[in-house]
mmCIF file of C-alpha atoms and ligand atoms in Angstrom:
data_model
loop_
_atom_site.group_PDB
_atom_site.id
_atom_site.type_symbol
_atom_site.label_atom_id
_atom_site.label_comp_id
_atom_site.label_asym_id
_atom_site.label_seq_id
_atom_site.Cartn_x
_atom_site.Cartn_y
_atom_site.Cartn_z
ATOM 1 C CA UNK A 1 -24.904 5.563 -0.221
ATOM 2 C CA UNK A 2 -22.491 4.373 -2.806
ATOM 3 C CA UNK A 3 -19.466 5.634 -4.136
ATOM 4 C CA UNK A 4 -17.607 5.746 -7.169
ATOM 5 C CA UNK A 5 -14.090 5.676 -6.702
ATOM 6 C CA UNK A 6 -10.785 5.813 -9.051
ATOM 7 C CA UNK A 7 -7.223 5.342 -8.275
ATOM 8 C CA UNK A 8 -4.494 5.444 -11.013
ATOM 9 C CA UNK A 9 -1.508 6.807 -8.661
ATOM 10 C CA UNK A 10 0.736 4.222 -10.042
ATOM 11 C CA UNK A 11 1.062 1.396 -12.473
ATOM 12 C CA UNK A 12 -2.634 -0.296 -11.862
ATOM 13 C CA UNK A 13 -5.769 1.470 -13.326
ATOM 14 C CA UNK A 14 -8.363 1.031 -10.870
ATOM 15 C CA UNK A 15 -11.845 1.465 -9.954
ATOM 16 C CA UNK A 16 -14.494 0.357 -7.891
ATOM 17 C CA UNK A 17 -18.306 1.199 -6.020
ATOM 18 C CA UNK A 18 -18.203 1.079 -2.628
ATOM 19 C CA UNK A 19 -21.462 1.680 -0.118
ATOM 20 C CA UNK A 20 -19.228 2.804 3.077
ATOM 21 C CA UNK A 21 -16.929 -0.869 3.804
ATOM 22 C CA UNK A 22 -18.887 -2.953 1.497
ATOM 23 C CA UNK A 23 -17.200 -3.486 -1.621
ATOM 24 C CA UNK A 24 -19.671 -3.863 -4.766
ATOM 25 C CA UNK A 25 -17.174 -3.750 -6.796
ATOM 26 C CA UNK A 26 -12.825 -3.625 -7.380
ATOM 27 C CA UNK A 27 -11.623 -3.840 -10.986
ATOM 28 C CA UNK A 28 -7.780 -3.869 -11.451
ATOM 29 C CA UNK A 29 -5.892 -3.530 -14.605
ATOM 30 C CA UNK A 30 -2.639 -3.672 -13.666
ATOM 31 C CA UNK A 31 0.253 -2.779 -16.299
ATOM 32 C CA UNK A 32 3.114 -4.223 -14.549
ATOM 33 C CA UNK A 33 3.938 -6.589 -17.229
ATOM 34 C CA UNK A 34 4.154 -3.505 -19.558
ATOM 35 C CA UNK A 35 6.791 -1.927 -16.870
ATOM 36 C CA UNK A 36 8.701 -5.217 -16.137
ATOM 37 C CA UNK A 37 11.304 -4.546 -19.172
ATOM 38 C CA UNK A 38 11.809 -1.124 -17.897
ATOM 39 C CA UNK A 39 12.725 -2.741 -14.544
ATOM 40 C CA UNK A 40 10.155 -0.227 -12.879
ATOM 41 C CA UNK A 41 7.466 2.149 -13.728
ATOM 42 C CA UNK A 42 7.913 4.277 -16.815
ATOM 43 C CA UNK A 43 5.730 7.054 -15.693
ATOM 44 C CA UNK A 44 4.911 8.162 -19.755
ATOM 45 C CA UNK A 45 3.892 4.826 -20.263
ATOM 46 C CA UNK A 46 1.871 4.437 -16.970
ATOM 47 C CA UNK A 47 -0.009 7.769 -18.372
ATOM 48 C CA UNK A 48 -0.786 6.656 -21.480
ATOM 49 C CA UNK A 49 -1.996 3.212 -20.444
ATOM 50 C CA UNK A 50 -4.246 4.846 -17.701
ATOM 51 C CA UNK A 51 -6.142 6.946 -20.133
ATOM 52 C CA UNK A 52 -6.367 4.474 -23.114
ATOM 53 C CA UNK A 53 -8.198 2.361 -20.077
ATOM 54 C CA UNK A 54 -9.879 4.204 -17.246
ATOM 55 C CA UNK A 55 -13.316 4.643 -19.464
ATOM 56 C CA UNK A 56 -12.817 0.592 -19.642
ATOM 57 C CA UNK A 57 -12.029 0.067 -15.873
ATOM 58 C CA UNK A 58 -14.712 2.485 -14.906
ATOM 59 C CA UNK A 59 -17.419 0.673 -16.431
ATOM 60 C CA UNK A 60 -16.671 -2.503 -16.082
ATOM 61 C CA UNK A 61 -17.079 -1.329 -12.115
ATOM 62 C CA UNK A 62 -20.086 -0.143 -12.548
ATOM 63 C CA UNK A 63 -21.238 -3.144 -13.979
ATOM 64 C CA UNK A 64 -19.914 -5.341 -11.703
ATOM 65 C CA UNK A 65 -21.658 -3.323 -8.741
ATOM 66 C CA UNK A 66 -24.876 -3.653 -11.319
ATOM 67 C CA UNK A 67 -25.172 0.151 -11.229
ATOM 68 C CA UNK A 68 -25.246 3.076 -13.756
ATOM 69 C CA UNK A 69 -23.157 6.670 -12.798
ATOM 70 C CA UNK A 70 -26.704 8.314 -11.878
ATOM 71 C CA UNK A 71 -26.502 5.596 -9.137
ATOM 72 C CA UNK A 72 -23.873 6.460 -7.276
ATOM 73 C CA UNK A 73 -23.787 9.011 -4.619
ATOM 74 C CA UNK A 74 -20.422 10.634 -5.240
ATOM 75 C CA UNK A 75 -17.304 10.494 -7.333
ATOM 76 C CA UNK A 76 -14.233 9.656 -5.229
ATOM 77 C CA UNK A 77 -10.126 10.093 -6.612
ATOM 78 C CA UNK A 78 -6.382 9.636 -5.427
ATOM 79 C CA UNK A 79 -5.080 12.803 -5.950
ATOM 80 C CA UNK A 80 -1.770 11.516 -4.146
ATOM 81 C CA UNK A 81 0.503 10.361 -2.898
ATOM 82 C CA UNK A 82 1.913 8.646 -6.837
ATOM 83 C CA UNK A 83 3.226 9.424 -10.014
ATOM 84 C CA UNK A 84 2.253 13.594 -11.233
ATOM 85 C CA UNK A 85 1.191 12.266 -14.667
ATOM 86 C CA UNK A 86 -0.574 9.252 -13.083
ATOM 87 C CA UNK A 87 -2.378 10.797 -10.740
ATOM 88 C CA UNK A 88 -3.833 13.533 -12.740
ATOM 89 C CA UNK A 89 -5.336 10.679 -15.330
ATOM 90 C CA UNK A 90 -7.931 10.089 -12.394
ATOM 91 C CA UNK A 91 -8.240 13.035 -11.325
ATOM 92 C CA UNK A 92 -9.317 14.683 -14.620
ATOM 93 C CA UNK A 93 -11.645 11.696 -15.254
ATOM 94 C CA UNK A 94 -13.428 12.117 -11.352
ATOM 95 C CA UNK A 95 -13.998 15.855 -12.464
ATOM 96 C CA UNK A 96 -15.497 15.081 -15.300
ATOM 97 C CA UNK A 97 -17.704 12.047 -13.578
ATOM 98 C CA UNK A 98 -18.801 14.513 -11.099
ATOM 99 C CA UNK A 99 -19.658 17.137 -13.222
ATOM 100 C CA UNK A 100 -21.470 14.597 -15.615
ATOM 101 C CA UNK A 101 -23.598 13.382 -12.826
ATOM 102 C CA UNK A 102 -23.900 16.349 -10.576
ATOM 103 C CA UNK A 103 -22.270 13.899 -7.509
ATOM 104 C CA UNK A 104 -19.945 15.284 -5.100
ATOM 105 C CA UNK A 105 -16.307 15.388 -5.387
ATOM 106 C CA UNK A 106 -14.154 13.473 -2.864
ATOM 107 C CA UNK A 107 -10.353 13.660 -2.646
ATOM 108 C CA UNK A 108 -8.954 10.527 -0.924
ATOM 109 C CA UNK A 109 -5.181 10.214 0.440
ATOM 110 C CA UNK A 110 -3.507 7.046 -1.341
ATOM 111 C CA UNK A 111 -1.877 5.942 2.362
ATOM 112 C CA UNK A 112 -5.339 6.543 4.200
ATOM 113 C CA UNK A 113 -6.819 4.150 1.489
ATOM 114 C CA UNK A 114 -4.202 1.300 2.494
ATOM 115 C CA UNK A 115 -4.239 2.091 6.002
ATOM 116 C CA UNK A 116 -8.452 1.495 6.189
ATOM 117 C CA UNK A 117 -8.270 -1.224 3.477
ATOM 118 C CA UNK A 118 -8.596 -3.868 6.576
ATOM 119 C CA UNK A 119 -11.550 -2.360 6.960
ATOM 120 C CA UNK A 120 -13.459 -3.522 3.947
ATOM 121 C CA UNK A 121 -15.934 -6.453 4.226
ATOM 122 C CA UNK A 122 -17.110 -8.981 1.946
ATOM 123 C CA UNK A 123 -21.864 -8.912 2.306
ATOM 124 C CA UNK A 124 -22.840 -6.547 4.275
ATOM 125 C CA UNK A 125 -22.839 -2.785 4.409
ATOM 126 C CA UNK A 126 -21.572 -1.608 7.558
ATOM 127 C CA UNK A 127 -23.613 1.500 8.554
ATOM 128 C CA UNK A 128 -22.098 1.734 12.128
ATOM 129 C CA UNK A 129 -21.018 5.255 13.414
ATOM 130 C CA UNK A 130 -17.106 5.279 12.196
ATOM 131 C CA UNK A 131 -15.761 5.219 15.889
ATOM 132 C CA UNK A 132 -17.025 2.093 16.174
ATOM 133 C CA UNK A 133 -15.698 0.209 12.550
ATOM 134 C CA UNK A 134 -12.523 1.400 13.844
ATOM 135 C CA UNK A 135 -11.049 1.123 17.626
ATOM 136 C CA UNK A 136 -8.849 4.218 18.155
ATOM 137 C CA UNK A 137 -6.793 5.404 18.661
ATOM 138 C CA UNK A 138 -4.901 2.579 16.818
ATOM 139 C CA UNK A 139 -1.793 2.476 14.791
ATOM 140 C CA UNK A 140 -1.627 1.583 10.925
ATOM 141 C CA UNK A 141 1.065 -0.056 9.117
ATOM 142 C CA UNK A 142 1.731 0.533 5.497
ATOM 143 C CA UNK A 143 4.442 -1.110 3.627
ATOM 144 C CA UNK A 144 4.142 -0.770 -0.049
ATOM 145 C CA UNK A 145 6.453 0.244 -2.857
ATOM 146 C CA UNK A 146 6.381 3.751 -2.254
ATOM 147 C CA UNK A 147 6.239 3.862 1.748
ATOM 148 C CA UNK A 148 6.933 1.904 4.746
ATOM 149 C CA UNK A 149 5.448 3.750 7.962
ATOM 150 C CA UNK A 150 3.959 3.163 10.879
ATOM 151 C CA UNK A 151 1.120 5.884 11.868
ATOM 152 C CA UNK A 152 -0.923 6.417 15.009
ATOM 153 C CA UNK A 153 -4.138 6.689 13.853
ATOM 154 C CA UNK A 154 -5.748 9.677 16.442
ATOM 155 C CA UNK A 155 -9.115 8.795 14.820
ATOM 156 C CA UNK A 156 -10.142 7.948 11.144
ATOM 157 C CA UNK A 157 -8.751 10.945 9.438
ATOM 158 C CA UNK A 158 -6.704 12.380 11.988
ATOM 159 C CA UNK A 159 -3.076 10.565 11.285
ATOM 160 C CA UNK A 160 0.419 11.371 12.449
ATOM 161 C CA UNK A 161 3.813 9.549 10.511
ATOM 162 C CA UNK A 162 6.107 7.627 13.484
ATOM 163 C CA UNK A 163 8.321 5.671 11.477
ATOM 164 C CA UNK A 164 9.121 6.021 8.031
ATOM 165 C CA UNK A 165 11.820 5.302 5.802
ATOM 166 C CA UNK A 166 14.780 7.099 5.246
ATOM 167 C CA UNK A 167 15.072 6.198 1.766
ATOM 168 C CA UNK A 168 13.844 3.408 -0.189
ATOM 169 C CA UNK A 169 10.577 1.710 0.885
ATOM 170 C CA UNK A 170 10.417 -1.915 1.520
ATOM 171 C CA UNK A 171 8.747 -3.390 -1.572
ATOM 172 C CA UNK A 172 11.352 -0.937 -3.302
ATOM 173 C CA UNK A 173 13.927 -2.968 -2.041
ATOM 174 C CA UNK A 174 12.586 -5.730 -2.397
ATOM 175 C CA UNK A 175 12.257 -5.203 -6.229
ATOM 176 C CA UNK A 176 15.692 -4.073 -6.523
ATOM 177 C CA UNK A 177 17.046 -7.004 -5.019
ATOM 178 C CA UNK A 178 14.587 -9.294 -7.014
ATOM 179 C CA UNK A 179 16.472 -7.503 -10.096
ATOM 180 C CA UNK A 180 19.864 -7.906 -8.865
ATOM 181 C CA UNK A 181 19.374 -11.904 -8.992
ATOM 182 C CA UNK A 182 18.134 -11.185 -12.656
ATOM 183 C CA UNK A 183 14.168 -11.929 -11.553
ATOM 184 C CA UNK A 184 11.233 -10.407 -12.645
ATOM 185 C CA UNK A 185 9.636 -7.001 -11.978
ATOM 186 C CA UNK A 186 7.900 -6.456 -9.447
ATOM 187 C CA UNK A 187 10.126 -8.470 -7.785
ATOM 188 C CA UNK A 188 8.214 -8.916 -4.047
ATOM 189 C CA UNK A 189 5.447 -11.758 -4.915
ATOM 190 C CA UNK A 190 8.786 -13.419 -7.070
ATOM 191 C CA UNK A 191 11.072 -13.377 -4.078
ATOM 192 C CA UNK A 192 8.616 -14.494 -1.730
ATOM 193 C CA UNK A 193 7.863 -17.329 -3.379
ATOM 194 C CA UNK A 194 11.808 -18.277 -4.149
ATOM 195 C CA UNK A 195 12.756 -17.898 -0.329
ATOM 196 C CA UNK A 196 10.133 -19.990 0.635
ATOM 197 C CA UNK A 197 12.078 -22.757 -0.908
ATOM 198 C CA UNK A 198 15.317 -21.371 0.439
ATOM 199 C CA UNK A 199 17.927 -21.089 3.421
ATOM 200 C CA UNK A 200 18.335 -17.395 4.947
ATOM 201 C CA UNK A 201 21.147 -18.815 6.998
ATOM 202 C CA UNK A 202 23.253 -19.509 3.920
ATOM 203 C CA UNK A 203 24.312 -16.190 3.602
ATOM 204 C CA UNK A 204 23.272 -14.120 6.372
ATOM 205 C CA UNK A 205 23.564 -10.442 5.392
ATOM 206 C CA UNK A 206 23.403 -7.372 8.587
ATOM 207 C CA UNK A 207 20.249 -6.115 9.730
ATOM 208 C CA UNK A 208 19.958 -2.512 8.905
ATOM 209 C CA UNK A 209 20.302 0.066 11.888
ATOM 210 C CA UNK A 210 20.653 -2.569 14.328
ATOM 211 C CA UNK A 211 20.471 -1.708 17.418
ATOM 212 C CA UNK A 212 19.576 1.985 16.885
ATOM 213 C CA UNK A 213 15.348 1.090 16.615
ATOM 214 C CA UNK A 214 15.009 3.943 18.832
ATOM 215 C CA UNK A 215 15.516 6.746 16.287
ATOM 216 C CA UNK A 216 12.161 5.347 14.652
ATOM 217 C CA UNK A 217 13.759 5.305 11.273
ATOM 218 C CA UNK A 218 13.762 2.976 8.179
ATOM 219 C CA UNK A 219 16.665 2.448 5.777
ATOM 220 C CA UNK A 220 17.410 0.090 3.669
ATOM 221 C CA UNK A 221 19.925 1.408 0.694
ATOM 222 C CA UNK A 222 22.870 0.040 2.987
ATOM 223 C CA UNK A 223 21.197 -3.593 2.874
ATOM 224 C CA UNK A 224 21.046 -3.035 -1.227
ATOM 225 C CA UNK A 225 25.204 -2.558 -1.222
ATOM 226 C CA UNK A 226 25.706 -5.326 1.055
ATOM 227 C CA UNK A 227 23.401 -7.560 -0.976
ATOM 228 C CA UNK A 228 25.306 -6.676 -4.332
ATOM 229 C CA UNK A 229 28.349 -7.547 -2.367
ATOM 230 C CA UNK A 230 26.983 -11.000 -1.516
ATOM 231 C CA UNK A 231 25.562 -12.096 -4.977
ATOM 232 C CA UNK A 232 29.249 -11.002 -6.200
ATOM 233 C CA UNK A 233 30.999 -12.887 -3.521
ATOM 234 C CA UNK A 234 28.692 -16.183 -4.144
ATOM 235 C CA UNK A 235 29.035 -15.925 -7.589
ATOM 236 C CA UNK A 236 32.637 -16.028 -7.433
ATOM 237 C CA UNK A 237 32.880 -18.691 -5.304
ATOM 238 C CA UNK A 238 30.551 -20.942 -6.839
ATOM 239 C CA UNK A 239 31.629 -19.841 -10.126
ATOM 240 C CA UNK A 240 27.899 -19.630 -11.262
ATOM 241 C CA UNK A 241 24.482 -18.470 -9.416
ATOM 242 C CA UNK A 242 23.095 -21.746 -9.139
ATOM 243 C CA UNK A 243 18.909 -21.509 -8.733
ATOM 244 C CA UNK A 244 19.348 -22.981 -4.909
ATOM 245 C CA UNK A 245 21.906 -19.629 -4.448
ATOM 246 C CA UNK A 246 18.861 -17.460 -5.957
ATOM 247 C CA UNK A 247 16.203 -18.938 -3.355
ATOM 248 C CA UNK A 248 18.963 -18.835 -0.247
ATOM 249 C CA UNK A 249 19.652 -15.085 -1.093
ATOM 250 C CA UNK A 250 16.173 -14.071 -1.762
ATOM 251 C CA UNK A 251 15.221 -15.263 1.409
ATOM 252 C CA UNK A 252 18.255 -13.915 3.227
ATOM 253 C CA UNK A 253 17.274 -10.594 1.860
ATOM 254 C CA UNK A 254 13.881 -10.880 2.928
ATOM 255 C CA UNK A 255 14.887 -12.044 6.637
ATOM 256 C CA UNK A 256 17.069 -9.105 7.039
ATOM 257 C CA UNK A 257 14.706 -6.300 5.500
ATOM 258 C CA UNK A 258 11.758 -8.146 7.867
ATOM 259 C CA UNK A 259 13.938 -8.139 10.757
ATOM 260 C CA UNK A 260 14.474 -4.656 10.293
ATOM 261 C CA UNK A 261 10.864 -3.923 9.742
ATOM 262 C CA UNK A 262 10.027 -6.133 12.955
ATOM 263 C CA UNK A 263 12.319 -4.563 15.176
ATOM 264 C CA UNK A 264 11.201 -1.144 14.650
ATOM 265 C CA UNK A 265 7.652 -2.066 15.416
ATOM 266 C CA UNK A 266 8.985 -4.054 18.279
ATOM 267 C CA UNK A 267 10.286 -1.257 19.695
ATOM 268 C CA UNK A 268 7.475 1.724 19.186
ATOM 269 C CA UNK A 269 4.906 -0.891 20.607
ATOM 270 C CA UNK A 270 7.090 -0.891 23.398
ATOM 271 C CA UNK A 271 7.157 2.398 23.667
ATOM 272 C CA UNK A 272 3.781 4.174 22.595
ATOM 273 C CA UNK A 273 2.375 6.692 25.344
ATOM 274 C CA UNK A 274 -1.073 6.146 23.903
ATOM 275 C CA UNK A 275 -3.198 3.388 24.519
ATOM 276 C CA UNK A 276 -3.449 1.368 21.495
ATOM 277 C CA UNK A 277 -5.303 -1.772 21.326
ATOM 278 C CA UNK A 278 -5.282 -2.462 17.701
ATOM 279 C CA UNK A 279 -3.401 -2.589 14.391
ATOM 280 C CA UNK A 280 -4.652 -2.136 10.704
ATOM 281 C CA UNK A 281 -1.940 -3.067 8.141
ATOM 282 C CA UNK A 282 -1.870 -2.915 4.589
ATOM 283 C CA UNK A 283 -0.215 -2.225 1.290
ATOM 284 C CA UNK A 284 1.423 -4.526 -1.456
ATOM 285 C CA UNK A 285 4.294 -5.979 0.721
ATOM 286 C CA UNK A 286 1.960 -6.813 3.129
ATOM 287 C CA UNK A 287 0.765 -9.842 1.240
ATOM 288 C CA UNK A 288 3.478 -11.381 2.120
ATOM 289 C CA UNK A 289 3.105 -14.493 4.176
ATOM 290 C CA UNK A 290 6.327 -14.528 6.609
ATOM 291 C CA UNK A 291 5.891 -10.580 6.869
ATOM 292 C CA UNK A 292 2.285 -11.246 7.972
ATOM 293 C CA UNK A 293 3.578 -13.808 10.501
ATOM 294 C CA UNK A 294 5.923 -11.800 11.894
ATOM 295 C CA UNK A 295 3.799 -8.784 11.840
ATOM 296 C CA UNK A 296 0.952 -10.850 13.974
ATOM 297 C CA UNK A 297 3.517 -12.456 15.973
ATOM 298 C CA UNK A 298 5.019 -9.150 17.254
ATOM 299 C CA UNK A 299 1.358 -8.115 17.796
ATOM 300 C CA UNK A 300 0.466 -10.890 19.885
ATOM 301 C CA UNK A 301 3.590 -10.243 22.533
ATOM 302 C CA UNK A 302 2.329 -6.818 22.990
ATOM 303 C CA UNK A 303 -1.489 -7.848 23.148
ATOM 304 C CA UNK A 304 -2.691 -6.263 20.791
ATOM 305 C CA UNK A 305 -5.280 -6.978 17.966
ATOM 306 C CA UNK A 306 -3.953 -7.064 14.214
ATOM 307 C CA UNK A 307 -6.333 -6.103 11.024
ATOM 308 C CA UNK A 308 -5.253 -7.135 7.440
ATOM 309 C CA UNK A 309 -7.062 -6.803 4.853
ATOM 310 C CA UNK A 310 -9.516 -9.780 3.928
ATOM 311 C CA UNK A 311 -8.597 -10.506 0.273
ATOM 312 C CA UNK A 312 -5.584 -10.179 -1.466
ATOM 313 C CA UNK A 313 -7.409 -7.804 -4.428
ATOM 314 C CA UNK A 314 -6.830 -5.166 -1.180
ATOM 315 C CA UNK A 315 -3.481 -5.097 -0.401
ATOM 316 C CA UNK A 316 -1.809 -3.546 -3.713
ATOM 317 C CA UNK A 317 -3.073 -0.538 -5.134
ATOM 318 C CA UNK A 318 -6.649 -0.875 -5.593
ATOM 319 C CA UNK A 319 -9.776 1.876 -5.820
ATOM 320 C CA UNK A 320 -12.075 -0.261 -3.739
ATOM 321 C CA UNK A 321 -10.135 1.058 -0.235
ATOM 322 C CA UNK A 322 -10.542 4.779 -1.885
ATOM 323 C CA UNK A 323 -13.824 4.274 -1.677
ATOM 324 C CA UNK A 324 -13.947 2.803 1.566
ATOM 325 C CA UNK A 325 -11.811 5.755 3.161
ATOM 326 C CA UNK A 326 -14.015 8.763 0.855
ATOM 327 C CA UNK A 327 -16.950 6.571 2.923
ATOM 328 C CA UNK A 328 -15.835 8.523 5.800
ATOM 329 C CA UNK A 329 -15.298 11.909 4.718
ATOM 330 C CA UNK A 330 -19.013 11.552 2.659
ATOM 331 C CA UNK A 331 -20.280 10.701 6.528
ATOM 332 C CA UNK A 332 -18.282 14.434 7.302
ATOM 333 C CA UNK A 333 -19.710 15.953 4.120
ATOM 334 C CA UNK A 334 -16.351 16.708 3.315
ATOM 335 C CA UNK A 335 -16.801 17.350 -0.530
ATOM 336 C CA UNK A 336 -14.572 19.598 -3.073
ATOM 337 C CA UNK A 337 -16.785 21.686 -4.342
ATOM 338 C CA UNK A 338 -14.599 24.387 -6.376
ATOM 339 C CA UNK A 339 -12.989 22.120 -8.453
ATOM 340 C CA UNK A 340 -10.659 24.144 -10.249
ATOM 341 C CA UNK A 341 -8.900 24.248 -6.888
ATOM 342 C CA UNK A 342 -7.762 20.215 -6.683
ATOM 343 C CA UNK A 343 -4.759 19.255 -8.087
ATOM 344 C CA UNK A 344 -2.190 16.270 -7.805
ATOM 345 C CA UNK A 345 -0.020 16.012 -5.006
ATOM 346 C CA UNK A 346 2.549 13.382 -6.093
ATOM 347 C CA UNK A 347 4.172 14.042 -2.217
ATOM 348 C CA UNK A 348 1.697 14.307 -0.304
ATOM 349 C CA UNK A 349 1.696 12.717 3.440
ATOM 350 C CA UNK A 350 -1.074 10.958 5.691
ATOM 351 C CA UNK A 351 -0.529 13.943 8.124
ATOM 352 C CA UNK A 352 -1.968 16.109 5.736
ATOM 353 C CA UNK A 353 -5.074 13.987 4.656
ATOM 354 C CA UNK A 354 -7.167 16.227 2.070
HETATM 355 O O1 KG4 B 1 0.678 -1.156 -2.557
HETATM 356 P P1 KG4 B 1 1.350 -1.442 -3.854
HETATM 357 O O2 KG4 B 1 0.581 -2.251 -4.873
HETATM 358 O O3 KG4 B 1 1.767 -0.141 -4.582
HETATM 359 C C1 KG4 B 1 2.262 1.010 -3.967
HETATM 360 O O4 KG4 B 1 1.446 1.803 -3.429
HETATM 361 O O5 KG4 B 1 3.499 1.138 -3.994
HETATM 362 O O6 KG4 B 1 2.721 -2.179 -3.513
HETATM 363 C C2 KG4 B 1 3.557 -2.669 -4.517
HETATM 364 C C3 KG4 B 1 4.744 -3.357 -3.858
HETATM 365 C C4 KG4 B 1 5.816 -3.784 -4.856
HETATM 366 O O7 KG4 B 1 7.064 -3.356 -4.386
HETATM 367 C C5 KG4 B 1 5.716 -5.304 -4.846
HETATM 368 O O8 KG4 B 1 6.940 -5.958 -5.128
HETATM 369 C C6 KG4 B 1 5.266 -5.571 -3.434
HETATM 370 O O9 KG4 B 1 4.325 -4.548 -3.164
HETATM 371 N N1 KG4 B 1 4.644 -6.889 -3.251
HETATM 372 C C7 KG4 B 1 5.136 -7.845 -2.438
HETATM 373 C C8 KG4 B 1 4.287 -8.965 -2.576
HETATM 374 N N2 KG4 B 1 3.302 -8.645 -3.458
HETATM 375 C C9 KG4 B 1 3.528 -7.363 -3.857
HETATM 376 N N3 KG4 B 1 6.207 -7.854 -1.637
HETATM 377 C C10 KG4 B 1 6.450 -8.974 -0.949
HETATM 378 N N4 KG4 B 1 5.705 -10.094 -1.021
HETATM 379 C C11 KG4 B 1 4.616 -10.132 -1.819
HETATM 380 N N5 KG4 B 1 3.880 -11.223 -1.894
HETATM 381 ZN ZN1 ZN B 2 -0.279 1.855 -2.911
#
């Protein structure tokens, strides 16, 4: 069984063949330098780039996976959560693929893909029944730069939202305060590898909704002010942002947005009425070293068994983990097959997987 699958919910236009977790192949082509002088995505500009590409991106998958389109099994797409005009790049292309080849059409939920992209495994195909690849119930983690939340996973496909954020996400945050100190865009790989090198005692900033972990919530526009305040007050202290300021408040920020991120985990593993034994994370931000640490470290004082994915090519947005999760749902048969009726859905949530 192998699938084709597309994702092009955001700024990366991606594509991959999959045969249930085994990966054939993943090709990214990411447009992120294209975006950086925007300071963020420029969803026209994402559009245009994903069509002027996807034919490129889709083939060169193929290839890689040393397969032709009347190989594969069935056409798999994002059709959201992302960007409207995004989105519906991929999704016109799947139609067409699936039409073309006379494969059947799977609709994959970006969030499911990153929660089951710990899943994927490098040489063999793994043809187990899927209540074994996966040990459930379990909870997923998925920190990215549209969502931070943490999910019970009831079974693979059945998903309910615990925590999630109030406003921005954290690799949203973390880009805007990678901007603030005048860095690059996207800012998270840039400020993780500046606070490596710096002090996050230098200028401790507050740890959002301290204290309050037990509303389950995320926020972190009140860390953004605070941080503005702090580059301001440095500045005008030091006269100048020297580059040993940049590294001490890049990895203050990160300590207090991880701390944040920590504690609310910290507190729902405390608290979960469902016996969980283990943890799938994934998601850009998640390629984070220190997050990872503390992530695993958390895990390990409530006993409990943390997944991440095995490469880095499967923590941001790739199509190889839409391929991996529309593995599952070809297992349930769970094809489109009036396709006039699918349709973006830049909002939509894990609880309502299609
Ligand atoms: O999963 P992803 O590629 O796209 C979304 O679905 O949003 O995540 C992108 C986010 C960006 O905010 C980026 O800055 C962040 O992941 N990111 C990181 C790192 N690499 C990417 N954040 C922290 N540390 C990193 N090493
Ligand atoms: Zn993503």
């Amino acid at each position: 069984m192998r699938i084709l699958a597309i994702d092009t919910s955001c700024d990366e236009t991606a594509a991959a063949v999959t045969e249930y977790t085994k990966i054939l192949s993943n090709v990214i082509w990411s447009q992120a330098s294209l975006h950086a002088k925007f300071g963020g995505v420029l969803p026209s500009l994402a559009k245009r780039k994903h069509e002027e590409r996807i034919d490129f991106v889709i083939n060169k998958a193929l290839q890689n996976a040393k397969c032709r389109l009347s190989d594969v099994d069935a056409v798999a797409v994002t059709i959201g959560p992302g960007l409207a005009i995004a989105l519906e790049v991929g999704i016109r292309k799947a139609k067409e693929l699936s039409k073309k080849s006379d494969k059947p059409f799977i609709a994959v939920n970006h969030i499911e893909g990153h929660i089951l992209s710990s899943l994927a495994k490098s040489g063999v195909s793994n043809l187990q029944p899927q209540d074994k690849i996966l040990n459930s119930p379990a909870l997923g983690i998925v920190t990215s730069g549209g969502h931070t939340e943490i999910i019970r996973i009831k079974k693979i496909g059945k998903y309910e939202i615990l925590a999630q954020t109030t406003d921005d996400a954290l690799g949203e945050a973390l880009d805007k305060a990678a901007r603030m100190l005048g860095l690059g865009y996207p800012g998270g790989a840039i400020l993780e590898k500046l606070a490596k090198e710096g002090n996050s005692k230098k200028y401790p900033l507050p740890i959002p909704l301290l204290g309050q972990e037990k509303r389950m919530i995320f926020s972190y526009s009140g860390l953004k002010t605070s941080f503005l305040r702090k580059i301001d007050e440095v500045t005008k202290k030091n006269n100048t942002l020297s580059p040993q300021d940049v590294k001490d408040l890049a990895a203050s920020f990160q300590e207090s947005a991880f701390s944040h991120f920590i504690r609310v985990l910290n507190y729902i593993l405390g608290h979960i009425e469902f016996n969980v034994t283990d943890i799938y994370a994934g998601g850009g931000v998640m390629a984070n070293a220190l997050l990872r640490k503390r992530v695993r470290d958390v895990c390990k004082k409530h006993n409990l068994k943390i997944h991440f994915p095995y490469s880095k090519r499967f923590y941001g947005d790739n199509a190889a983990m839409i391929g991996l999760a529309a593995g599952f749902k070809y297992q349930k048969k769970e094809f489109i097959t009036d396709l006039l009726k699918v349709q973006r859905i830049p909002n939509l949530k894990i609880n309502d997987v299609p």
